[in-house]
Amino acid sequence: MFRPCLLICLSMLACAWDDANFLDWFEDELREQVNAPLVFEGKVPSYITGVFVQTGPARFHFGEMKFTHMLDGYSKTNTVRFLKDGTANFTTEFLASEFLNESIQGKGISRGMFVGSVEPSPLWGPTAVAAPNDNNYIKMRKVGDQHLLLSDTMIVTEVQGDCVSFQSNLRSKLLEVFNRGLDWQDSLEPLGDLCMLGTMAHADEDPVTGI
């Protein structure tokens, strides 16, 4: 008796849940803002200061071409900066990556490695690796004084202190043919090895060191 009742309750909840705007998450959002003041109902607590950062894909079409997977799309970063005087401002900008710049120049989605396909098919095949592949949007991490924008690729993007302005790419020296970034300055990378998850966008963080 319990199982049929549970199924009926779940069915009623499913019918009541309005997901009509769910797919709006995957529509192009091309607007950009810099330091737009925010207005709150009430007062922001004095202990809330700093910057909240959220990145993700925000453009799925370019020219006559489109992505077909929700995890593909042009990187965009949103920040809310809470100031000591209780005010806050909002910034949202696309990452000025080599990938975006090449897309603007070519008036379509530039060559790269993606989760899904691109339509109409550009027929890149294995040559998709021969591209900047710096469309990073999964997570922002601060390591020392550096703000790093990460993804599950072999490229790390460093942004400036505002957390949105492109500064440079960090990558293996083996990728210098395809990406004009800076070489890794460490001795961890085995000779001839390229790890797709080497940037560890989902890595754990030491609670003591913050690294």
Short mmCIF file of C-alpha atoms in Angstrom, two decimals:
data_model
loop_
_atom_site.label_atom_id
_atom_site.label_comp_id
_atom_site.label_asym_id
_atom_site.label_seq_id
_atom_site.Cartn_x
_atom_site.Cartn_y
_atom_site.Cartn_z
CA MET A 1 0.00 0.00 0.00
CA PHE A 2 2.85 2.35 0.81
CA ARG A 3 4.42 2.08 -2.64
CA PRO A 4 1.27 3.02 -4.65
CA CYS A 5 0.67 5.99 -2.32
CA LEU A 6 4.25 7.13 -2.75
CA LEU A 7 4.00 6.89 -6.55
CA ILE A 8 0.77 8.89 -6.52
CA CYS A 9 2.35 11.62 -4.35
CA LEU A 10 5.43 11.82 -6.57
CA SER A 11 3.23 12.02 -9.68
CA MET A 12 1.26 14.88 -8.14
CA LEU A 13 4.46 16.74 -7.28
CA ALA A 14 5.80 16.24 -10.81
CA CYS A 15 2.60 17.65 -12.28
CA ALA A 16 2.72 20.65 -9.94
CA TRP A 17 6.36 21.50 -10.76
CA ASP A 18 6.50 24.10 -13.49
CA ASP A 19 9.73 23.70 -15.45
CA ALA A 20 8.57 25.84 -18.36
CA ASN A 21 11.58 28.15 -18.10
CA PHE A 22 14.23 25.48 -17.52
CA LEU A 23 15.55 25.63 -21.09
CA ASP A 24 16.01 29.40 -20.72
CA TRP A 25 19.23 28.53 -18.87
CA PHE A 26 20.64 27.48 -22.23
CA GLU A 27 19.64 30.50 -24.26
CA ASP A 28 22.21 33.08 -25.35
CA GLU A 29 22.72 35.86 -22.80
CA LEU A 30 24.84 38.41 -24.64
CA ARG A 31 24.41 41.41 -22.36
CA GLU A 32 27.46 42.61 -20.45
CA GLN A 33 27.63 44.96 -17.46
CA VAL A 34 30.50 46.51 -15.52
CA ASN A 35 30.05 47.61 -11.90
CA ALA A 36 26.28 48.01 -12.13
CA PRO A 37 24.99 49.07 -8.66
CA LEU A 38 22.66 46.62 -6.94
CA VAL A 39 19.66 47.60 -4.85
CA PHE A 40 18.58 45.44 -1.90
CA GLU A 41 15.45 45.28 0.20
CA GLY A 42 16.93 45.82 3.62
CA LYS A 43 20.54 46.25 4.67
CA VAL A 44 23.55 44.11 3.74
CA PRO A 45 25.20 42.83 6.97
CA SER A 46 28.53 44.54 7.69
CA TYR A 47 30.39 41.22 7.80
CA ILE A 48 29.59 40.49 4.14
CA THR A 49 32.48 41.84 2.09
CA GLY A 50 34.43 40.45 -0.82
CA VAL A 51 33.60 39.07 -4.26
CA PHE A 52 31.21 36.29 -5.23
CA VAL A 53 32.25 34.73 -8.55
CA GLN A 54 30.24 32.40 -10.79
CA THR A 55 31.29 31.25 -14.24
CA GLY A 56 29.54 29.25 -16.91
CA PRO A 57 28.62 29.04 -20.61
CA ALA A 58 26.38 31.87 -21.80
CA ARG A 59 26.44 31.81 -25.60
CA PHE A 60 25.51 28.75 -27.65
CA HIS A 61 25.26 30.25 -31.13
CA PHE A 62 27.73 32.18 -33.24
CA GLY A 63 26.87 33.23 -36.76
CA GLU A 64 25.17 30.30 -38.49
CA MET A 65 26.75 27.76 -36.12
CA LYS A 66 25.50 26.37 -32.81
CA PHE A 67 26.52 24.04 -30.00
CA THR A 68 24.30 21.03 -29.30
CA HIS A 69 25.33 20.31 -25.69
CA MET A 70 24.55 22.37 -22.59
CA LEU A 71 28.14 22.05 -21.34
CA ASP A 72 29.48 23.80 -24.42
CA GLY A 73 29.18 27.53 -24.85
CA TYR A 74 31.27 30.67 -24.56
CA SER A 75 32.66 31.34 -21.10
CA LYS A 76 31.11 34.19 -19.13
CA THR A 77 31.86 35.31 -15.58
CA ASN A 78 29.43 37.00 -13.18
CA THR A 79 30.72 38.79 -10.10
CA VAL A 80 28.99 40.49 -7.20
CA ARG A 81 31.38 42.72 -5.27
CA PHE A 82 30.29 43.56 -1.72
CA LEU A 83 31.93 46.75 -0.42
CA LYS A 84 32.62 47.76 3.17
CA ASP A 85 30.07 50.58 3.03
CA GLY A 86 27.23 48.09 2.52
CA THR A 87 26.84 48.65 -1.21
CA ALA A 88 27.41 46.11 -3.96
CA ASN A 89 27.91 46.07 -7.71
CA PHE A 90 27.43 43.50 -10.45
CA THR A 91 29.71 42.71 -13.39
CA THR A 92 29.14 40.17 -16.16
CA GLU A 93 31.56 39.75 -19.07
CA PHE A 94 32.56 37.13 -21.59
CA LEU A 95 36.08 35.74 -21.26
CA ALA A 96 38.27 37.36 -23.94
CA SER A 97 39.88 34.02 -24.74
CA GLU A 98 41.76 33.12 -27.89
CA PHE A 99 38.80 30.88 -28.71
CA LEU A 100 36.35 33.80 -28.55
CA ASN A 101 38.67 36.11 -30.49
CA GLU A 102 39.11 33.54 -33.27
CA SER A 103 35.33 33.06 -33.38
CA ILE A 104 34.80 36.80 -33.77
CA GLN A 105 37.39 36.93 -36.54
CA GLY A 106 35.91 33.93 -38.35
CA LYS A 107 32.28 34.92 -37.65
CA GLY A 108 31.46 31.44 -36.36
CA ILE A 109 32.38 28.86 -33.73
CA SER A 110 36.13 28.42 -33.84
CA ARG A 111 37.93 25.10 -33.89
CA GLY A 112 38.12 23.36 -30.51
CA MET A 113 37.35 20.31 -28.38
CA PHE A 114 33.77 20.18 -27.09
CA VAL A 115 31.47 17.81 -25.22
CA GLY A 116 28.89 17.67 -28.00
CA SER A 117 28.84 18.35 -31.69
CA VAL A 118 28.66 21.64 -33.58
CA GLU A 119 26.01 22.25 -36.23
CA PRO A 120 26.45 22.47 -39.12
CA SER A 121 29.39 20.11 -38.75
CA PRO A 122 32.72 21.85 -39.42
CA LEU A 123 34.39 18.46 -40.09
CA TRP A 124 37.37 19.18 -37.84
CA GLY A 125 37.90 15.57 -36.81
CA PRO A 126 41.10 14.99 -34.79
CA THR A 127 42.38 18.46 -35.73
CA ALA A 128 40.11 19.85 -32.97
CA VAL A 129 43.10 19.49 -30.62
CA ALA A 130 45.05 21.93 -32.79
CA ALA A 131 43.32 24.95 -31.27
CA PRO A 132 43.71 27.30 -28.28
CA ASN A 133 41.07 25.35 -26.27
CA ASP A 134 41.02 28.05 -23.58
CA ASN A 135 37.25 28.45 -23.22
CA ASN A 136 37.45 27.86 -19.45
CA TYR A 137 34.29 28.30 -17.38
CA ILE A 138 33.94 25.62 -14.70
CA LYS A 139 35.53 27.14 -11.60
CA MET A 140 37.47 30.17 -10.39
CA ARG A 141 40.22 29.48 -7.85
CA LYS A 142 42.60 31.85 -6.12
CA VAL A 143 46.11 30.46 -5.66
CA GLY A 144 48.31 32.96 -3.86
CA ASP A 145 47.64 36.26 -5.64
CA GLN A 146 46.56 34.61 -8.89
CA HIS A 147 42.94 34.26 -9.98
CA LEU A 148 42.72 31.14 -12.14
CA LEU A 149 39.77 30.14 -14.30
CA LEU A 150 39.73 26.38 -14.74
CA SER A 151 38.08 23.71 -16.80
CA ASP A 152 38.76 20.04 -17.57
CA THR A 153 41.31 20.92 -20.21
CA MET A 154 45.06 21.26 -20.46
CA ILE A 155 44.84 25.06 -20.29
CA VAL A 156 44.50 27.35 -17.26
CA THR A 157 43.39 30.95 -17.76
CA GLU A 158 44.65 33.63 -15.40
CA VAL A 159 42.40 36.66 -15.04
CA GLN A 160 43.11 40.00 -13.46
CA GLY A 161 42.12 41.07 -9.94
CA ASP A 162 38.60 42.00 -11.08
CA CYS A 163 38.07 38.26 -11.75
CA VAL A 164 36.78 38.87 -15.29
CA SER A 165 39.51 40.47 -17.43
CA PHE A 166 41.70 38.03 -19.37
CA GLN A 167 45.39 38.19 -18.51
CA SER A 168 47.12 35.10 -19.94
CA ASN A 169 46.95 31.35 -20.40
CA LEU A 170 49.13 28.86 -18.56
CA ARG A 171 49.81 25.60 -20.35
CA SER A 172 52.30 22.87 -21.05
CA LYS A 173 55.21 23.81 -23.29
CA LEU A 174 54.07 20.98 -25.55
CA LEU A 175 51.01 23.10 -26.43
CA GLU A 176 52.85 26.26 -27.42
CA VAL A 177 52.20 25.51 -31.10
CA PHE A 178 48.45 25.94 -30.54
CA ASN A 179 48.28 28.35 -27.60
CA ARG A 180 50.27 31.57 -27.07
CA GLY A 181 50.18 31.27 -23.29
CA LEU A 182 52.93 30.97 -20.70
CA ASP A 183 54.74 27.72 -19.89
CA TRP A 184 54.06 25.87 -16.67
CA GLN A 185 56.77 26.70 -14.17
CA ASP A 186 57.05 23.44 -12.26
CA SER A 187 58.59 19.99 -12.47
CA LEU A 188 55.45 17.89 -12.04
CA GLU A 189 54.70 17.20 -15.69
CA PRO A 190 56.25 13.95 -17.01
CA LEU A 191 58.08 14.42 -20.31
CA GLY A 192 55.74 13.87 -23.22
CA ASP A 193 52.64 13.50 -21.04
CA LEU A 194 49.46 15.55 -21.45
CA CYS A 195 46.82 14.99 -18.78
CA MET A 196 43.31 16.13 -19.75
CA LEU A 197 42.47 16.70 -16.09
CA GLY A 198 45.81 18.27 -15.23
CA THR A 199 44.23 21.58 -14.20
CA MET A 200 41.95 19.85 -11.68
CA ALA A 201 38.91 22.12 -11.92
CA HIS A 202 37.16 19.97 -9.32
CA ALA A 203 40.09 19.52 -6.97
CA ASP A 204 39.78 19.50 -3.20
CA GLU A 205 41.05 22.48 -1.26
CA ASP A 206 43.26 22.33 1.83
CA PRO A 207 41.37 24.16 4.61
CA VAL A 208 44.63 25.38 6.16
CA THR A 209 46.63 26.57 3.15
CA GLY A 210 43.69 27.25 0.82
CA ILE A 211 45.51 25.45 -2.00
#
